[in-house]
């Protein structure tokens, strides 16, 4: 089956085709400043979009990862608190029974030390069990990714956007400048019934027609648009300003003419009226004085301008009436073939207002026309030429889109170009294949399919369109917002769509805000678009979005690696303390030792595991989705498998290690007894197993080569080596401070042997088929709550469901860290290529320099 397209006469778009925003200044003789400087209003939003939700400056929706981590942290905290309380109760009960019931000793003041010791052990178990390092790991991973993403041309304005991008299932991309190079050149022209696929010779064009083409292209464009000589002689000239107008000015130069000379003869101050380009007109018109009268030049989308033409210059410059049949033939034989080649077609026309005798294509005037009557002024034009402008596809875009599709992300193109141009570019990019059974719709047909008789958008109608829609042509910013909103709110599939959107215009603001992740163009984007966005593409390149996907998925995996490592340590440390309390009335791991282990597994591990670099393998799997468990079956297999090994080794050392290593037993020691080698070996072995398991934790998808990419992360191996050296100092010189006794070389070798054993054991655990593990062994499954959270110091007392104290501490901890981390250095943006007004005015919620840095 072939590609289906709904082709209509809709010609509404927010893209800049054939026009600019107007000239910078106009004369006072005949000018009407109100119209010269203020473009016609954009189309009013459809009824369904009029009441767009207002963004709160104080509340935000939890990200998927944050919501899951909040639940997980609270569940772990409950479990840890329960075991800590039980540990204290068992220790105190055993002490009281042994002291007062069995030995029948009287109360002594020194017993308070024993009770305090038991309480300290319980508090230590609680400290180890509660994952207070999770907020740090989340924020470190996000902040580290944000720093690195700057080098990949992604300026992240909101930390959560980085993680959200990893779950993206759809990308709605603009065409011009994002999928294409935005360096436009005229490659075909139709003048006086001659179709040229190379630049025509100016002498072959009838003189009057040629002069008017040059003058129309030169003056009917923003004077800020110009072609400048490149500083590098090997490079093509620089295009400054509107790229479509640059293409027309380049065409003037290719004809051997000078647009600067024309502009000198017709300065901006002499202009009578300018009808600026907007998404309603799809054209731009300029009125200049001419031989005692006025001349109107118009350029714009061919199908728009040609409908307003009544005359055309034919063979050898003869003036002919432009009949409907001629118009249809021109569209069929010239414009459509150009569009099918991926060219943007622009028509240039004119109209004369003369005080004397008027020719057939002129208008006689006795007084100045009513310039406010635009419909009558810009009408009955004379067509001068049609040009085809090429905007080549960026060479890296087809591969980037292929990688997105392989990663389970659907790319849709939303453009203002006509359907033939859009189809051609989509095929060249790889968004479409000629045999695909997908939809290509124009804006008018799109709205006809999704709206009822009252003009209201119906979600069930939209759900029939968007799954197969790949290209939306001749679309307006309202169409883009409607599509994004409908995809996000759709329940057509079990998994909610996570939508990323690109935009550069002021009217793209609502769509950028509505999207899960909004990408604004750093070079061509307006300030309004940038402020509404989550990430700014400093190179306006689609391939940078693919890099954002990689970083987003890497954030998720980095947090998962940290959780896999931390939960293993949690399980082992808590069980050792609990069983030790029951079996020997003491914990083999002393309070200060467990605090050192807590430092290893929280702060240092979050630094080591949360700073992994992304790999291309991240794009070989589908998005995780919002309901995927945070702890997968593979991770749970690794956690429990390593916990079994470590518990077996520790309990073996605890109960038979003294005889096996021929050292004095550390069991049943008095409170004031010196540290023993027995318990020191247990502590050292536990730390060695933890350190080597940290290498295992780098892989969470069942990969066997745990050393792959190890030396690409200097932070990881630096922390690992530093921790190992610190452990040597603690064991050999810690003494009473760390409850350790120095070990011999043989004892150190035994500790290292058991530590390295975690790597061997990890290979055995990896061999267990994950598919045979019941799904109930995963943890953190289910749709996260979407209730808003408060980022400020106080919570809304009117909320029916108030967060508990533990939740408040968790959320505030995460929020405080996020607001203290500076994702973008204040002046780092100045070193990128996007220096043209990138974020000159930040919104109120980003004024804090500690959050993002003020970009100047």
PDB file of N, CA and C in Angstrom, residues 52-120:
ATOM      1  N   UNK A  52      -6.440  26.913  27.430  1.00  0.00           N
ATOM      2  CA  UNK A  52      -5.255  26.114  27.677  1.00  0.00           C
ATOM      3  C   UNK A  52      -4.899  26.230  29.149  1.00  0.00           C
ATOM      4  N   UNK A  53      -4.437  25.149  29.746  1.00  0.00           N
ATOM      5  CA  UNK A  53      -4.143  25.170  31.162  1.00  0.00           C
ATOM      6  C   UNK A  53      -3.045  26.160  31.488  1.00  0.00           C
ATOM      7  N   UNK A  54      -3.244  26.869  32.545  1.00  0.00           N
ATOM      8  CA  UNK A  54      -2.260  27.841  32.974  1.00  0.00           C
ATOM      9  C   UNK A  54      -1.158  27.140  33.757  1.00  0.00           C
ATOM     10  N   UNK A  55       0.074  27.523  33.443  1.00  0.00           N
ATOM     11  CA  UNK A  55       1.199  26.941  34.135  1.00  0.00           C
ATOM     12  C   UNK A  55       1.359  27.633  35.488  1.00  0.00           C
ATOM     13  N   UNK A  56       1.490  26.831  36.515  1.00  0.00           N
ATOM     14  CA  UNK A  56       1.695  27.378  37.844  1.00  0.00           C
ATOM     15  C   UNK A  56       3.165  27.664  38.067  1.00  0.00           C
ATOM     16  N   UNK A  57       3.422  28.756  38.697  1.00  0.00           N
ATOM     17  CA  UNK A  57       4.811  29.112  38.956  1.00  0.00           C
ATOM     18  C   UNK A  57       5.346  28.426  40.198  1.00  0.00           C
ATOM     19  N   UNK A  58       4.463  27.792  40.994  1.00  0.00           N
ATOM     20  CA  UNK A  58       4.932  27.177  42.225  1.00  0.00           C
ATOM     21  C   UNK A  58       4.823  25.657  42.202  1.00  0.00           C
ATOM     22  N   UNK A  59       3.891  25.112  41.426  1.00  0.00           N
ATOM     23  CA  UNK A  59       3.695  23.671  41.422  1.00  0.00           C
ATOM     24  C   UNK A  59       4.123  23.085  40.090  1.00  0.00           C
ATOM     25  N   UNK A  60       4.617  21.883  40.155  1.00  0.00           N
ATOM     26  CA  UNK A  60       4.978  21.175  38.940  1.00  0.00           C
ATOM     27  C   UNK A  60       4.631  19.709  39.110  1.00  0.00           C
ATOM     28  N   UNK A  61       4.427  19.056  37.981  1.00  0.00           N
ATOM     29  CA  UNK A  61       4.102  17.641  38.016  1.00  0.00           C
ATOM     30  C   UNK A  61       5.366  16.835  38.241  1.00  0.00           C
ATOM     31  N   UNK A  62       5.252  15.790  39.064  1.00  0.00           N
ATOM     32  CA  UNK A  62       6.402  14.939  39.277  1.00  0.00           C
ATOM     33  C   UNK A  62       6.846  14.305  37.969  1.00  0.00           C
ATOM     34  N   UNK A  63       8.150  14.215  37.785  1.00  0.00           N
ATOM     35  CA  UNK A  63       8.638  13.420  36.668  1.00  0.00           C
ATOM     36  C   UNK A  63       8.427  11.955  36.994  1.00  0.00           C
ATOM     37  N   UNK A  64       8.465  11.119  35.968  1.00  0.00           N
ATOM     38  CA  UNK A  64       8.231   9.692  36.168  1.00  0.00           C
ATOM     39  C   UNK A  64       9.257   9.115  37.123  1.00  0.00           C
ATOM     40  N   UNK A  65      10.525   9.429  36.889  1.00  0.00           N
ATOM     41  CA  UNK A  65      11.577   8.888  37.740  1.00  0.00           C
ATOM     42  C   UNK A  65      11.440   9.393  39.167  1.00  0.00           C
ATOM     43  N   UNK A  66      11.150  10.667  39.326  1.00  0.00           N
ATOM     44  CA  UNK A  66      11.020  11.222  40.672  1.00  0.00           C
ATOM     45  C   UNK A  66       9.857  10.595  41.415  1.00  0.00           C
ATOM     46  N   UNK A  67       8.746  10.381  40.717  1.00  0.00           N
ATOM     47  CA  UNK A  67       7.580   9.770  41.356  1.00  0.00           C
ATOM     48  C   UNK A  67       7.884   8.339  41.809  1.00  0.00           C
ATOM     49  N   UNK A  68       8.550   7.581  40.942  1.00  0.00           N
ATOM     50  CA  UNK A  68       8.881   6.199  41.312  1.00  0.00           C
ATOM     51  C   UNK A  68       9.886   6.159  42.461  1.00  0.00           C
ATOM     52  N   UNK A  69      10.880   7.042  42.421  1.00  0.00           N
ATOM     53  CA  UNK A  69      11.880   7.060  43.485  1.00  0.00           C
ATOM     54  C   UNK A  69      11.276   7.483  44.817  1.00  0.00           C
ATOM     55  N   UNK A  70      10.314   8.397  44.767  1.00  0.00           N
ATOM     56  CA  UNK A  70       9.644   8.803  46.000  1.00  0.00           C
ATOM     57  C   UNK A  70       8.965   7.613  46.656  1.00  0.00           C
ATOM     58  N   UNK A  71       8.220   6.844  45.869  1.00  0.00           N
ATOM     59  CA  UNK A  71       7.565   5.650  46.400  1.00  0.00           C
ATOM     60  C   UNK A  71       8.585   4.651  46.932  1.00  0.00           C
ATOM     61  N   UNK A  72       9.611   4.405  46.135  1.00  0.00           N
ATOM     62  CA  UNK A  72      10.600   3.409  46.507  1.00  0.00           C
ATOM     63  C   UNK A  72      11.340   3.806  47.779  1.00  0.00           C
ATOM     64  N   UNK A  73      11.724   5.080  47.882  1.00  0.00           N
ATOM     65  CA  UNK A  73      12.462   5.543  49.051  1.00  0.00           C
ATOM     66  C   UNK A  73      11.629   5.405  50.318  1.00  0.00           C
ATOM     67  N   UNK A  74      10.349   5.715  50.220  1.00  0.00           N
ATOM     68  CA  UNK A  74       9.481   5.611  51.387  1.00  0.00           C
ATOM     69  C   UNK A  74       9.284   4.151  51.777  1.00  0.00           C
ATOM     70  N   UNK A  75       9.135   3.257  50.797  1.00  0.00           N
ATOM     71  CA  UNK A  75       8.984   1.832  51.100  1.00  0.00           C
ATOM     72  C   UNK A  75      10.247   1.276  51.760  1.00  0.00           C
ATOM     73  N   UNK A  76      11.418   1.645  51.240  1.00  0.00           N
ATOM     74  CA  UNK A  76      12.665   1.198  51.856  1.00  0.00           C
ATOM     75  C   UNK A  76      12.799   1.764  53.265  1.00  0.00           C
ATOM     76  N   UNK A  77      12.406   3.027  53.417  1.00  0.00           N
ATOM     77  CA  UNK A  77      12.467   3.633  54.741  1.00  0.00           C
ATOM     78  C   UNK A  77      11.596   2.920  55.754  1.00  0.00           C
ATOM     79  N   UNK A  78      10.392   2.537  55.343  1.00  0.00           N
ATOM     80  CA  UNK A  78       9.521   1.786  56.244  1.00  0.00           C
ATOM     81  C   UNK A  78      10.153   0.455  56.647  1.00  0.00           C
ATOM     82  N   UNK A  79      10.691  -0.261  55.649  1.00  0.00           N
ATOM     83  CA  UNK A  79      11.311  -1.557  55.943  1.00  0.00           C
ATOM     84  C   UNK A  79      12.515  -1.384  56.862  1.00  0.00           C
ATOM     85  N   UNK A  80      13.345  -0.399  56.579  1.00  0.00           N
ATOM     86  CA  UNK A  80      14.517  -0.163  57.419  1.00  0.00           C
ATOM     87  C   UNK A  80      14.137   0.231  58.834  1.00  0.00           C
ATOM     88  N   UNK A  81      13.122   1.076  58.967  1.00  0.00           N
ATOM     89  CA  UNK A  81      12.687   1.494  60.300  1.00  0.00           C
ATOM     90  C   UNK A  81      12.187   0.307  61.111  1.00  0.00           C
ATOM     91  N   UNK A  82      11.441  -0.570  60.443  1.00  0.00           N
ATOM     92  CA  UNK A  82      10.910  -1.742  61.131  1.00  0.00           C
ATOM     93  C   UNK A  82      12.038  -2.637  61.633  1.00  0.00           C
ATOM     94  N   UNK A  83      13.019  -2.911  60.789  1.00  0.00           N
ATOM     95  CA  UNK A  83      14.122  -3.776  61.191  1.00  0.00           C
ATOM     96  C   UNK A  83      14.966  -3.100  62.268  1.00  0.00           C
ATOM     97  N   UNK A  84      15.165  -1.782  62.178  1.00  0.00           N
ATOM     98  CA  UNK A  84      15.939  -1.073  63.203  1.00  0.00           C
ATOM     99  C   UNK A  84      15.270  -1.173  64.560  1.00  0.00           C
ATOM    100  N   UNK A  85      13.952  -0.965  64.588  1.00  0.00           N
ATOM    101  CA  UNK A  85      13.220  -1.069  65.860  1.00  0.00           C
ATOM    102  C   UNK A  85      13.284  -2.483  66.402  1.00  0.00           C
ATOM    103  N   UNK A  86      13.102  -3.483  65.527  1.00  0.00           N
ATOM    104  CA  UNK A  86      13.179  -4.879  65.972  1.00  0.00           C
ATOM    105  C   UNK A  86      14.569  -5.208  66.504  1.00  0.00           C
ATOM    106  N   UNK A  87      15.597  -4.674  65.859  1.00  0.00           N
ATOM    107  CA  UNK A  87      16.966  -4.924  66.318  1.00  0.00           C
ATOM    108  C   UNK A  87      17.174  -4.386  67.723  1.00  0.00           C
ATOM    109  N   UNK A  88      16.723  -3.177  67.977  1.00  0.00           N
ATOM    110  CA  UNK A  88      16.868  -2.580  69.308  1.00  0.00           C
ATOM    111  C   UNK A  88      16.081  -3.382  70.336  1.00  0.00           C
ATOM    112  N   UNK A  89      14.846  -3.747  69.978  1.00  0.00           N
ATOM    113  CA  UNK A  89      14.012  -4.502  70.914  1.00  0.00           C
ATOM    114  C   UNK A  89      14.662  -5.842  71.261  1.00  0.00           C
ATOM    115  N   UNK A  90      15.181  -6.545  70.246  1.00  0.00           N
ATOM    116  CA  UNK A  90      15.801  -7.851  70.496  1.00  0.00           C
ATOM    117  C   UNK A  90      17.057  -7.705  71.347  1.00  0.00           C
ATOM    118  N   UNK A  91      17.885  -6.717  71.032  1.00  0.00           N
ATOM    119  CA  UNK A  91      19.111  -6.517  71.802  1.00  0.00           C
ATOM    120  C   UNK A  91      18.792  -6.182  73.260  1.00  0.00           C
ATOM    121  N   UNK A  92      17.876  -5.265  73.475  1.00  0.00           N
ATOM    122  CA  UNK A  92      17.533  -4.862  74.839  1.00  0.00           C
ATOM    123  C   UNK A  92      16.896  -6.025  75.592  1.00  0.00           C
ATOM    124  N   UNK A  93      16.009  -6.758  74.907  1.00  0.00           N
ATOM    125  CA  UNK A  93      15.340  -7.889  75.562  1.00  0.00           C
ATOM    126  C   UNK A  93      16.340  -8.965  75.965  1.00  0.00           C
ATOM    127  N   UNK A  94      17.240  -9.305  75.038  1.00  0.00           N
ATOM    128  CA  UNK A  94      18.243 -10.327  75.346  1.00  0.00           C
ATOM    129  C   UNK A  94      19.135  -9.888  76.510  1.00  0.00           C
ATOM    130  N   UNK A  95      19.521  -8.622  76.503  1.00  0.00           N
ATOM    131  CA  UNK A  95      20.366  -8.137  77.587  1.00  0.00           C
ATOM    132  C   UNK A  95      19.638  -8.206  78.930  1.00  0.00           C
ATOM    133  N   UNK A  96      18.410  -7.773  78.932  1.00  0.00           N
ATOM    134  CA  UNK A  96      17.652  -7.768  80.187  1.00  0.00           C
ATOM    135  C   UNK A  96      17.400  -9.195  80.684  1.00  0.00           C
ATOM    136  N   UNK A  97      17.048 -10.096  79.779  1.00  0.00           N
ATOM    137  CA  UNK A  97      16.777 -11.480  80.189  1.00  0.00           C
ATOM    138  C   UNK A  97      18.042 -12.127  80.741  1.00  0.00           C
ATOM    139  N   UNK A  98      19.179 -11.936  80.005  1.00  0.00           N
ATOM    140  CA  UNK A  98      20.430 -12.561  80.424  1.00  0.00           C
ATOM    141  C   UNK A  98      20.928 -11.968  81.741  1.00  0.00           C
ATOM    142  N   UNK A  99      20.809 -10.652  81.880  1.00  0.00           N
ATOM    143  CA  UNK A  99      21.382  -9.982  83.056  1.00  0.00           C
ATOM    144  C   UNK A  99      20.502 -10.125  84.284  1.00  0.00           C
ATOM    145  N   UNK A 100      19.204  -9.865  84.105  1.00  0.00           N
ATOM    146  CA  UNK A 100      18.343  -9.793  85.294  1.00  0.00           C
ATOM    147  C   UNK A 100      17.579 -11.090  85.561  1.00  0.00           C
ATOM    148  N   UNK A 101      17.281 -11.869  84.524  1.00  0.00           N
ATOM    149  CA  UNK A 101      16.490 -13.087  84.740  1.00  0.00           C
ATOM    150  C   UNK A 101      17.374 -14.304  84.943  1.00  0.00           C
ATOM    151  N   UNK A 102      18.436 -14.434  84.120  1.00  0.00           N
ATOM    152  CA  UNK A 102      19.287 -15.634  84.239  1.00  0.00           C
ATOM    153  C   UNK A 102      20.343 -15.446  85.317  1.00  0.00           C
ATOM    154  N   UNK A 103      21.118 -14.351  85.222  1.00  0.00           N
ATOM    155  CA  UNK A 103      22.152 -14.113  86.227  1.00  0.00           C
ATOM    156  C   UNK A 103      21.617 -13.450  87.487  1.00  0.00           C
ATOM    157  N   UNK A 104      20.433 -12.861  87.393  1.00  0.00           N
ATOM    158  CA  UNK A 104      19.779 -12.215  88.534  1.00  0.00           C
ATOM    159  C   UNK A 104      20.677 -11.178  89.196  1.00  0.00           C
ATOM    160  N   UNK A 105      21.285 -10.352  88.332  1.00  0.00           N
ATOM    161  CA  UNK A 105      22.145  -9.284  88.838  1.00  0.00           C
ATOM    162  C   UNK A 105      21.312  -8.045  89.113  1.00  0.00           C
ATOM    163  N   UNK A 106      21.726  -7.233  90.071  1.00  0.00           N
ATOM    164  CA  UNK A 106      21.000  -5.985  90.349  1.00  0.00           C
ATOM    165  C   UNK A 106      21.350  -4.927  89.289  1.00  0.00           C
ATOM    166  N   UNK A 107      20.503  -3.916  89.240  1.00  0.00           N
ATOM    167  CA  UNK A 107      20.735  -2.816  88.280  1.00  0.00           C
ATOM    168  C   UNK A 107      21.989  -2.042  88.651  1.00  0.00           C
ATOM    169  N   UNK A 108      22.777  -1.720  87.623  1.00  0.00           N
ATOM    170  CA  UNK A 108      23.968  -0.912  87.805  1.00  0.00           C
ATOM    171  C   UNK A 108      23.949   0.242  86.808  1.00  0.00           C
ATOM    172  N   UNK A 109      24.548   1.330  87.189  1.00  0.00           N
ATOM    173  CA  UNK A 109      24.580   2.505  86.319  1.00  0.00           C
ATOM    174  C   UNK A 109      25.347   2.217  85.045  1.00  0.00           C
ATOM    175  N   UNK A 110      26.300   1.284  85.093  1.00  0.00           N
ATOM    176  CA  UNK A 110      27.088   0.983  83.894  1.00  0.00           C
ATOM    177  C   UNK A 110      26.251   0.315  82.819  1.00  0.00           C
ATOM    178  N   UNK A 111      25.103  -0.230  83.199  1.00  0.00           N
ATOM    179  CA  UNK A 111      24.252  -0.880  82.190  1.00  0.00           C
ATOM    180  C   UNK A 111      23.681   0.121  81.175  1.00  0.00           C
ATOM    181  N   UNK A 112      23.701   1.401  81.584  1.00  0.00           N
ATOM    182  CA  UNK A 112      23.215   2.416  80.645  1.00  0.00           C
ATOM    183  C   UNK A 112      24.061   2.416  79.368  1.00  0.00           C
ATOM    184  N   UNK A 113      25.392   2.171  79.534  1.00  0.00           N
ATOM    185  CA  UNK A 113      26.270   2.107  78.359  1.00  0.00           C
ATOM    186  C   UNK A 113      25.844   0.994  77.405  1.00  0.00           C
ATOM    187  N   UNK A 114      25.434  -0.146  77.986  1.00  0.00           N
ATOM    188  CA  UNK A 114      24.991  -1.247  77.135  1.00  0.00           C
ATOM    189  C   UNK A 114      23.726  -0.884  76.356  1.00  0.00           C
ATOM    190  N   UNK A 115      22.789  -0.228  77.081  1.00  0.00           N
ATOM    191  CA  UNK A 115      21.539   0.146  76.417  1.00  0.00           C
ATOM    192  C   UNK A 115      21.782   1.192  75.327  1.00  0.00           C
ATOM    193  N   UNK A 116      22.681   2.143  75.635  1.00  0.00           N
ATOM    194  CA  UNK A 116      23.009   3.152  74.620  1.00  0.00           C
ATOM    195  C   UNK A 116      23.679   2.497  73.418  1.00  0.00           C
ATOM    196  N   UNK A 117      24.555   1.508  73.673  1.00  0.00           N
ATOM    197  CA  UNK A 117      25.209   0.784  72.581  1.00  0.00           C
ATOM    198  C   UNK A 117      24.169   0.100  71.689  1.00  0.00           C
ATOM    199  N   UNK A 118      23.158  -0.515  72.314  1.00  0.00           N
ATOM    200  CA  UNK A 118      22.103  -1.172  71.540  1.00  0.00           C
ATOM    201  C   UNK A 118      21.303  -0.154  70.726  1.00  0.00           C
ATOM    202  N   UNK A 119      21.041   0.991  71.344  1.00  0.00           N
ATOM    203  CA  UNK A 119      20.302   2.036  70.628  1.00  0.00           C
ATOM    204  C   UNK A 119      21.108   2.571  69.451  1.00  0.00           C
ATOM    205  N   UNK A 120      22.414   2.721  69.664  1.00  0.00           N
ATOM    206  CA  UNK A 120      23.270   3.211  68.571  1.00  0.00           C
ATOM    207  C   UNK A 120      23.262   2.231  67.409  1.00  0.00           C
TER     208      UNK A 120
END
